[in-house]
Amino acid sequence: MSRFWNPLIKKLVPYVPGEQPKIQDLVKLNTNENPFPPSPKVLAAISAATGEGLRLYPDPDASALKATIANYYNLTPDCVFVGNGSDEVLAHTFQALFNPERPLLFPDITYSFYPVYCGLYRQAFETVPLDEQFKIRVEKYDGLNGGIIFPNPNAPTGCLLSLDEIERLLKVNTETVVVVDEAYIDFGGESAAKLIDRYDNLLVVQTLSKSRSLAGMRVGLALGHPELIEALERVKNSFNSYPLDKLAQAGAVAAFEDDGYFQQCRDDVIREREALVDRLSAMGFEVLPSAANFVFCRHAERDAGELAAALRERKVIVRHFMSERIAQFLRITIGTSQQNSKLLEALEAILGSK
Ligand code: PMP
């Protein structure tokens, strides 16, 4: 830290992303990527977009992509915003759509990027504890606030709210924006996108990183009333008017067009998750009900940090959070059946060798 730093930056505690190890032969179940490759049609679209055309700037409005997404969700293109991963879409949302002086409400436990953005954008915030079953308590979000944000399903717990519960929250909170971060919605939930025409304060944020196997490409999106989208566009055009490069735009269009491939991978992940939950439960883990591509679980007798370290020695990496309230949990991304078998074999060896 030097004396030249902006005082705000001096106080900022940055988000620590999950590890992207350089070693190749690890079973990597720590950052919720999809274990299956992107659709071959996405790869073909990206190759077709490379070449001489890269000399020119991309479409700053990503109109083809917005039209594709609008069609997919039965909305008009002015209800769609796209950005460089949903983390960037969320950053623009924090700048554009919350009242910084009133507390933004989000759950305690949730995606740990939210408090970081609050620090960056001087956003006041308050956290609302989960219930005993680690579920979001919708009835606790009805006070005066500067906005509301939560993932559905929640991260890192994987627990899902129904659309009825979300609608209840929207009905009592009509004066501020409610952001539903649907990074994992495709793995078992119902998108709130269908509520957009009834609630002008609802913003749904999604990503192509998880269910569409494109974390490396960085495409996120927001769906909402055109006036909310216009605010996001203003921030974008004042920050980086070309957030999505040509290859990402082409690849993302193809990802939405190849719905059959998407559904097949999604169903495979869900099937693998159900099998993994059964096996982990049989080994003495309590596994929270998950609607995501990961499970959040704790062992009745063994320390989570020690389990994570022992798995790592056996070349399997899972996520262990240091934060006190969840220090007894492991978050395990659903892998292919081979990867999940390696995880289970390693766990059997570790638990058997107590
Ligand atoms: N929201 C939640 C709840 C997440 O877990 C993640 C992934 N870390 C993101 C948003 C961001 O995903 P991306 O930037 O890859 O779209």
Short mmCIF file of C-alpha atoms and ligand atoms in Angstrom, two decimals:
data_model
loop_
_atom_site.label_atom_id
_atom_site.label_comp_id
_atom_site.label_asym_id
_atom_site.label_seq_id
_atom_site.Cartn_x
_atom_site.Cartn_y
_atom_site.Cartn_z
CA MET A 1 0.00 0.00 0.00
CA SER A 2 1.40 3.43 -0.85
CA ARG A 3 0.41 6.97 0.01
CA PHE A 4 -0.90 7.38 -3.53
CA TRP A 5 -3.77 4.97 -3.01
CA ASN A 6 -7.32 6.32 -2.95
CA PRO A 7 -8.59 6.03 0.69
CA LEU A 8 -11.48 3.89 -0.49
CA ILE A 9 -9.10 1.38 -2.06
CA LYS A 10 -7.01 1.28 1.12
CA LYS A 11 -10.06 0.01 3.00
CA LEU A 12 -11.23 -2.39 0.30
CA VAL A 13 -11.03 -6.12 1.07
CA PRO A 14 -11.02 -7.73 -2.39
CA TYR A 15 -12.86 -10.92 -3.30
CA VAL A 16 -10.64 -13.99 -3.43
CA PRO A 17 -11.58 -16.16 -6.42
CA GLY A 18 -11.40 -19.95 -6.11
CA GLU A 19 -8.11 -21.49 -7.07
CA GLN A 20 -7.35 -22.22 -10.73
CA PRO A 21 -4.47 -24.68 -10.25
CA LYS A 22 -1.65 -24.91 -12.78
CA ILE A 23 -1.26 -28.67 -12.27
CA GLN A 24 -3.19 -30.68 -14.86
CA ASP A 25 -4.02 -34.03 -13.27
CA LEU A 26 -6.26 -32.79 -10.46
CA VAL A 27 -9.92 -33.64 -10.05
CA LYS A 28 -11.06 -30.04 -9.92
CA LEU A 29 -14.32 -29.70 -8.00
CA ASN A 30 -13.72 -26.30 -6.38
CA THR A 31 -15.20 -23.53 -8.57
CA ASN A 32 -18.50 -24.83 -9.94
CA GLU A 33 -17.49 -25.08 -13.57
CA ASN A 34 -19.44 -27.48 -15.77
CA PRO A 35 -17.59 -30.80 -16.16
CA PHE A 36 -18.78 -31.12 -19.78
CA PRO A 37 -17.26 -29.19 -22.70
CA PRO A 38 -19.15 -26.38 -24.46
CA SER A 39 -21.43 -27.36 -27.35
CA PRO A 40 -19.50 -28.21 -30.56
CA LYS A 41 -21.74 -25.61 -32.25
CA VAL A 42 -20.33 -22.93 -29.91
CA LEU A 43 -16.77 -23.90 -30.83
CA ALA A 44 -17.68 -23.81 -34.55
CA ALA A 45 -19.29 -20.36 -34.19
CA ILE A 46 -16.20 -19.01 -32.41
CA SER A 47 -13.87 -20.35 -35.12
CA ALA A 48 -16.10 -18.86 -37.80
CA ALA A 49 -15.87 -15.47 -36.05
CA THR A 50 -12.05 -15.44 -35.97
CA GLY A 51 -10.13 -13.98 -38.91
CA GLU A 52 -9.86 -10.68 -40.72
CA GLY A 53 -13.06 -9.35 -39.11
CA LEU A 54 -11.25 -9.08 -35.75
CA ARG A 55 -9.66 -5.89 -37.14
CA LEU A 56 -12.98 -4.14 -36.53
CA TYR A 57 -14.61 -3.36 -33.20
CA PRO A 58 -17.41 -5.70 -32.11
CA ASP A 59 -21.06 -4.64 -32.10
CA PRO A 60 -21.19 -2.43 -28.95
CA ASP A 61 -24.88 -3.30 -28.48
CA ALA A 62 -24.43 -7.05 -28.99
CA SER A 63 -27.75 -6.85 -30.86
CA ALA A 64 -27.71 -10.36 -32.30
CA LEU A 65 -27.03 -11.85 -28.87
CA LYS A 66 -29.67 -9.72 -27.16
CA ALA A 67 -32.24 -10.73 -29.80
CA THR A 68 -31.35 -14.41 -29.27
CA ILE A 69 -31.66 -14.14 -25.48
CA ALA A 70 -34.90 -12.12 -25.74
CA ASN A 71 -36.37 -14.80 -27.99
CA TYR A 72 -35.24 -17.54 -25.58
CA TYR A 73 -37.01 -15.89 -22.62
CA ASN A 74 -39.99 -14.56 -24.55
CA LEU A 75 -39.03 -10.93 -23.87
CA THR A 76 -38.19 -7.94 -26.08
CA PRO A 77 -34.48 -7.09 -26.68
CA ASP A 78 -34.78 -3.88 -24.62
CA CYS A 79 -35.30 -6.13 -21.57
CA VAL A 80 -31.84 -7.68 -22.04
CA PHE A 81 -28.38 -6.51 -20.93
CA VAL A 82 -25.14 -8.43 -21.54
CA GLY A 83 -21.73 -8.09 -19.93
CA ASN A 84 -18.36 -9.65 -19.37
CA GLY A 85 -19.44 -12.40 -16.98
CA SER A 86 -22.22 -11.93 -14.46
CA ASP A 87 -19.71 -10.48 -11.99
CA GLU A 88 -19.43 -7.46 -14.30
CA VAL A 89 -23.20 -7.32 -14.79
CA LEU A 90 -23.54 -7.32 -10.99
CA ALA A 91 -20.94 -4.54 -10.67
CA HIS A 92 -22.95 -2.35 -13.05
CA THR A 93 -26.12 -3.23 -11.13
CA PHE A 94 -24.58 -2.07 -7.85
CA GLN A 95 -23.61 1.22 -9.48
CA ALA A 96 -26.83 1.82 -11.35
CA LEU A 97 -29.78 0.48 -9.40
CA PHE A 98 -29.39 0.59 -5.61
CA ASN A 99 -29.83 3.52 -3.23
CA PRO A 100 -26.33 3.78 -1.67
CA GLU A 101 -27.55 5.52 1.48
CA ARG A 102 -30.06 2.92 2.52
CA PRO A 103 -28.94 -0.60 3.39
CA LEU A 104 -28.86 -3.12 0.59
CA LEU A 105 -30.21 -6.37 2.05
CA PHE A 106 -28.68 -9.75 1.36
CA PRO A 107 -28.49 -13.06 3.22
CA ASP A 108 -25.80 -14.09 5.63
CA ILE A 109 -24.54 -16.68 4.14
CA THR A 110 -24.33 -15.77 0.45
CA TYR A 111 -22.08 -14.95 -2.50
CA SER A 112 -19.12 -13.16 -0.96
CA PHE A 113 -18.74 -10.74 -3.86
CA TYR A 114 -21.74 -8.68 -2.67
CA PRO A 115 -20.02 -7.04 0.35
CA VAL A 116 -16.98 -6.35 -1.86
CA TYR A 117 -19.10 -4.37 -4.33
CA CYS A 118 -20.69 -2.55 -1.39
CA GLY A 119 -17.18 -1.44 -0.38
CA LEU A 120 -16.27 -0.46 -3.92
CA TYR A 121 -19.44 1.54 -4.59
CA ARG A 122 -19.95 2.95 -1.07
CA GLN A 123 -23.18 1.01 -0.72
CA ALA A 124 -24.60 0.66 2.82
CA PHE A 125 -25.70 -2.91 3.56
CA GLU A 126 -27.27 -5.20 6.15
CA THR A 127 -27.27 -8.97 6.18
CA VAL A 128 -30.26 -11.14 7.04
CA PRO A 129 -29.47 -14.51 8.69
CA LEU A 130 -30.67 -17.71 7.04
CA ASP A 131 -33.10 -19.94 8.94
CA GLU A 132 -32.08 -23.11 10.79
CA GLN A 133 -32.28 -25.13 7.57
CA PHE A 134 -29.97 -22.60 5.85
CA LYS A 135 -32.85 -21.23 3.77
CA ILE A 136 -33.41 -17.55 2.89
CA ARG A 137 -36.17 -16.04 5.08
CA VAL A 138 -38.16 -14.00 2.55
CA GLU A 139 -40.41 -12.52 5.27
CA LYS A 140 -37.40 -10.71 6.77
CA TYR A 141 -36.78 -8.54 3.70
CA ASP A 142 -39.66 -6.11 4.05
CA GLY A 143 -38.11 -3.11 5.83
CA LEU A 144 -36.85 0.17 4.37
CA ASN A 145 -33.90 -0.72 2.16
CA GLY A 146 -31.70 0.44 -0.70
CA GLY A 147 -32.35 -2.75 -2.68
CA ILE A 148 -32.31 -6.52 -2.20
CA ILE A 149 -29.99 -9.10 -3.76
CA PHE A 150 -29.67 -12.85 -3.34
CA PRO A 151 -28.67 -15.80 -5.48
CA ASN A 152 -31.35 -18.35 -6.34
CA PRO A 153 -30.36 -21.08 -5.66
CA ASN A 154 -28.26 -19.48 -2.94
CA ALA A 155 -24.47 -19.86 -2.99
CA PRO A 156 -22.67 -21.62 -1.45
CA THR A 157 -25.61 -23.47 0.16
CA GLY A 158 -27.43 -24.54 -3.05
CA CYS A 159 -30.85 -23.98 -1.40
CA LEU A 160 -33.70 -22.85 -3.65
CA LEU A 161 -36.56 -20.37 -3.25
CA SER A 162 -39.77 -21.02 -5.17
CA LEU A 163 -41.20 -18.43 -7.56
CA ASP A 164 -44.09 -17.96 -5.12
CA GLU A 165 -41.66 -16.97 -2.39
CA ILE A 166 -39.86 -14.56 -4.72
CA GLU A 167 -43.16 -13.07 -5.81
CA ARG A 168 -44.14 -12.53 -2.19
CA LEU A 169 -40.92 -10.60 -1.68
CA LEU A 170 -41.55 -8.50 -4.81
CA LYS A 171 -45.08 -7.66 -3.64
CA VAL A 172 -43.97 -6.21 -0.29
CA ASN A 173 -40.96 -4.42 -1.75
CA THR A 174 -42.17 -2.34 -4.66
CA GLU A 175 -40.01 0.77 -4.18
CA THR A 176 -36.51 -0.69 -4.57
CA VAL A 177 -34.87 -3.08 -6.99
CA VAL A 178 -34.82 -6.79 -6.19
CA VAL A 179 -31.98 -8.64 -7.92
CA VAL A 180 -32.23 -12.40 -8.29
CA ASP A 181 -28.78 -13.75 -9.14
CA GLU A 182 -29.58 -16.92 -11.08
CA ALA A 183 -26.04 -18.16 -11.69
CA TYR A 184 -27.18 -21.74 -10.89
CA ILE A 185 -30.90 -21.63 -11.75
CA ASP A 186 -30.74 -24.10 -14.64
CA PHE A 187 -29.78 -26.99 -12.36
CA GLY A 188 -33.18 -27.37 -10.73
CA GLY A 189 -34.95 -24.04 -10.24
CA GLU A 190 -37.47 -21.99 -12.14
CA SER A 191 -36.25 -18.66 -13.50
CA ALA A 192 -37.89 -15.48 -12.24
CA ALA A 193 -37.60 -14.15 -15.84
CA LYS A 194 -41.29 -14.94 -16.34
CA LEU A 195 -42.21 -12.39 -13.62
CA ILE A 196 -40.52 -9.48 -15.39
CA ASP A 197 -43.61 -8.23 -17.20
CA ARG A 198 -45.44 -7.95 -13.85
CA TYR A 199 -42.73 -6.39 -11.65
CA ASP A 200 -40.81 -3.37 -12.91
CA ASN A 201 -38.40 -3.59 -9.95
CA LEU A 202 -37.17 -7.13 -10.70
CA LEU A 203 -33.75 -7.73 -12.24
CA VAL A 204 -32.71 -11.30 -13.06
CA VAL A 205 -28.98 -11.90 -13.53
CA GLN A 206 -27.66 -15.02 -15.25
CA THR A 207 -24.38 -16.40 -16.58
CA LEU A 208 -23.16 -18.71 -19.34
CA SER A 209 -20.33 -19.86 -17.03
CA LYS A 210 -22.13 -22.76 -15.38
CA SER A 211 -24.99 -24.49 -17.21
CA ARG A 212 -23.56 -23.58 -20.63
CA SER A 213 -19.95 -24.61 -19.87
CA LEU A 214 -18.48 -21.24 -20.84
CA ALA A 215 -16.76 -19.87 -17.71
CA GLY A 216 -13.65 -19.13 -19.78
CA MET A 217 -15.56 -16.95 -22.22
CA ARG A 218 -17.04 -14.51 -19.67
CA VAL A 219 -20.62 -13.80 -20.68
CA GLY A 220 -23.30 -12.75 -18.22
CA LEU A 221 -26.70 -11.16 -18.71
CA ALA A 222 -29.47 -9.29 -16.97
CA LEU A 223 -33.20 -9.40 -17.72
CA GLY A 224 -35.57 -6.72 -16.50
CA HIS A 225 -37.89 -3.83 -17.28
CA PRO A 226 -36.43 -1.62 -20.09
CA GLU A 227 -35.90 1.27 -17.64
CA LEU A 228 -33.67 -0.89 -15.43
CA ILE A 229 -31.76 -2.09 -18.50
CA GLU A 230 -31.29 1.48 -19.70
CA ALA A 231 -29.55 2.36 -16.41
CA LEU A 232 -27.18 -0.58 -16.84
CA GLU A 233 -26.43 0.54 -20.42
CA ARG A 234 -25.56 4.03 -19.14
CA VAL A 235 -23.04 2.64 -16.69
CA LYS A 236 -21.62 0.28 -19.33
CA ASN A 237 -21.18 3.05 -21.89
CA SER A 238 -19.44 5.21 -19.28
CA PHE A 239 -17.07 2.39 -18.33
CA ASN A 240 -16.34 0.07 -21.27
CA SER A 241 -18.63 0.34 -24.26
CA TYR A 242 -17.27 -2.95 -25.72
CA PRO A 243 -17.61 -5.44 -22.88
CA LEU A 244 -18.17 -8.44 -25.13
CA ASP A 245 -15.68 -9.25 -27.86
CA LYS A 246 -16.75 -10.67 -31.22
CA LEU A 247 -15.85 -14.24 -30.36
CA ALA A 248 -17.84 -14.16 -27.15
CA GLN A 249 -20.88 -12.68 -28.91
CA ALA A 250 -20.78 -15.36 -31.61
CA GLY A 251 -20.20 -18.19 -29.12
CA ALA A 252 -22.97 -17.00 -26.81
CA VAL A 253 -25.54 -16.86 -29.64
CA ALA A 254 -24.67 -20.45 -30.58
CA ALA A 255 -24.92 -21.55 -26.93
CA PHE A 256 -28.54 -20.38 -26.70
CA GLU A 257 -29.36 -21.85 -30.11
CA ASP A 258 -28.11 -25.34 -29.21
CA ASP A 259 -30.78 -26.00 -26.60
CA GLY A 260 -30.66 -29.78 -27.01
CA TYR A 261 -27.00 -29.94 -25.99
CA PHE A 262 -27.67 -27.59 -23.06
CA GLN A 263 -30.53 -29.73 -21.76
CA GLN A 264 -28.57 -32.95 -22.07
CA CYS A 265 -25.57 -31.61 -20.08
CA ARG A 266 -27.86 -30.06 -17.49
CA ASP A 267 -29.74 -33.35 -17.01
CA ASP A 268 -26.47 -35.27 -16.71
CA VAL A 269 -25.22 -32.88 -14.01
CA ILE A 270 -28.51 -33.23 -12.09
CA ARG A 271 -28.37 -37.04 -12.32
CA GLU A 272 -24.77 -37.04 -11.09
CA ARG A 273 -25.71 -34.71 -8.23
CA GLU A 274 -28.49 -37.00 -7.01
CA ALA A 275 -26.14 -40.02 -7.07
CA LEU A 276 -23.44 -38.06 -5.23
CA VAL A 277 -25.87 -36.87 -2.55
CA ASP A 278 -26.86 -40.49 -1.83
CA ARG A 279 -23.27 -41.65 -1.55
CA LEU A 280 -22.15 -38.73 0.61
CA SER A 281 -25.13 -39.19 2.93
CA ALA A 282 -24.26 -42.87 3.31
CA MET A 283 -20.75 -41.83 4.33
CA GLY A 284 -22.03 -39.72 7.23
CA PHE A 285 -22.30 -36.34 5.53
CA GLU A 286 -25.25 -34.02 6.05
CA VAL A 287 -25.91 -32.65 2.58
CA LEU A 288 -28.09 -29.54 2.20
CA PRO A 289 -30.80 -29.91 -0.47
CA SER A 290 -29.15 -28.61 -3.64
CA ALA A 291 -30.71 -27.16 -6.79
CA ALA A 292 -27.26 -26.18 -8.10
CA ASN A 293 -24.25 -27.86 -9.74
CA PHE A 294 -22.59 -28.25 -6.35
CA VAL A 295 -23.42 -29.66 -2.94
CA PHE A 296 -22.78 -28.08 0.44
CA CYS A 297 -22.14 -30.70 3.10
CA ARG A 298 -20.61 -31.37 6.50
CA HIS A 299 -19.45 -34.56 8.09
CA ALA A 300 -20.84 -35.58 11.47
CA GLU A 301 -17.39 -36.29 12.91
CA ARG A 302 -14.62 -34.98 10.70
CA ASP A 303 -13.25 -31.45 10.40
CA ALA A 304 -13.97 -29.91 7.01
CA GLY A 305 -10.60 -28.16 6.68
CA GLU A 306 -8.78 -31.42 7.39
CA LEU A 307 -10.96 -33.29 4.91
CA ALA A 308 -10.25 -30.69 2.21
CA ALA A 309 -6.51 -30.94 2.88
CA ALA A 310 -6.60 -34.76 2.82
CA LEU A 311 -8.55 -34.72 -0.46
CA ARG A 312 -6.00 -32.37 -1.93
CA GLU A 313 -3.20 -34.79 -1.05
CA ARG A 314 -5.14 -37.30 -3.12
CA LYS A 315 -5.39 -34.78 -5.96
CA VAL A 316 -9.03 -33.87 -5.52
CA ILE A 317 -9.78 -30.21 -4.82
CA VAL A 318 -13.02 -29.00 -3.28
CA ARG A 319 -13.87 -25.64 -1.70
CA HIS A 320 -13.52 -24.99 2.01
CA PHE A 321 -14.45 -21.51 3.24
CA MET A 322 -12.61 -20.09 6.24
CA SER A 323 -15.57 -17.98 7.33
CA GLU A 324 -16.56 -19.11 10.83
CA ARG A 325 -20.26 -19.80 10.19
CA ILE A 326 -19.58 -22.23 7.39
CA ALA A 327 -16.16 -23.54 8.38
CA GLN A 328 -17.61 -27.03 8.98
CA PHE A 329 -18.84 -27.31 5.39
CA LEU A 330 -17.32 -28.35 2.12
CA ARG A 331 -18.68 -27.12 -1.20
CA ILE A 332 -18.20 -29.79 -3.82
CA THR A 333 -18.83 -29.11 -7.52
CA ILE A 334 -20.58 -31.91 -9.42
CA GLY A 335 -18.10 -33.54 -11.79
CA THR A 336 -18.36 -36.25 -14.43
CA SER A 337 -19.19 -39.71 -13.10
CA GLN A 338 -15.45 -40.57 -13.29
CA GLN A 339 -14.50 -37.47 -11.31
CA ASN A 340 -17.21 -38.10 -8.73
CA SER A 341 -16.03 -41.71 -8.35
CA LYS A 342 -12.48 -40.49 -7.70
CA LEU A 343 -13.80 -38.07 -5.10
CA LEU A 344 -15.77 -40.83 -3.38
CA GLU A 345 -12.84 -43.28 -3.46
CA ALA A 346 -10.60 -40.63 -1.91
CA LEU A 347 -13.19 -39.86 0.77
CA GLU A 348 -13.65 -43.56 1.57
CA ALA A 349 -9.90 -43.90 2.04
CA ILE A 350 -9.72 -40.79 4.22
CA LEU A 351 -12.74 -41.61 6.38
CA GLY A 352 -11.70 -45.24 6.75
CA SER A 353 -8.22 -44.27 7.90
CA LYS A 354 -9.29 -42.27 10.94
N1 PMP B 1 -23.15 -15.16 -8.90
C1 PMP B 1 -22.90 -16.23 -8.13
C2 PMP B 1 -23.86 -16.59 -7.05
C3 PMP B 1 -21.75 -17.01 -8.36
O1 PMP B 1 -21.47 -18.06 -7.59
C4 PMP B 1 -20.88 -16.65 -9.42
C5 PMP B 1 -19.64 -17.48 -9.71
N2 PMP B 1 -18.59 -17.27 -8.85
C6 PMP B 1 -21.17 -15.52 -10.17
C7 PMP B 1 -22.33 -14.80 -9.90
C8 PMP B 1 -20.27 -15.00 -11.24
O2 PMP B 1 -20.19 -15.82 -12.34
P1 PMP B 1 -19.57 -15.30 -13.72
O3 PMP B 1 -18.87 -13.98 -13.45
O4 PMP B 1 -18.64 -16.37 -14.14
O5 PMP B 1 -20.71 -15.10 -14.65
#
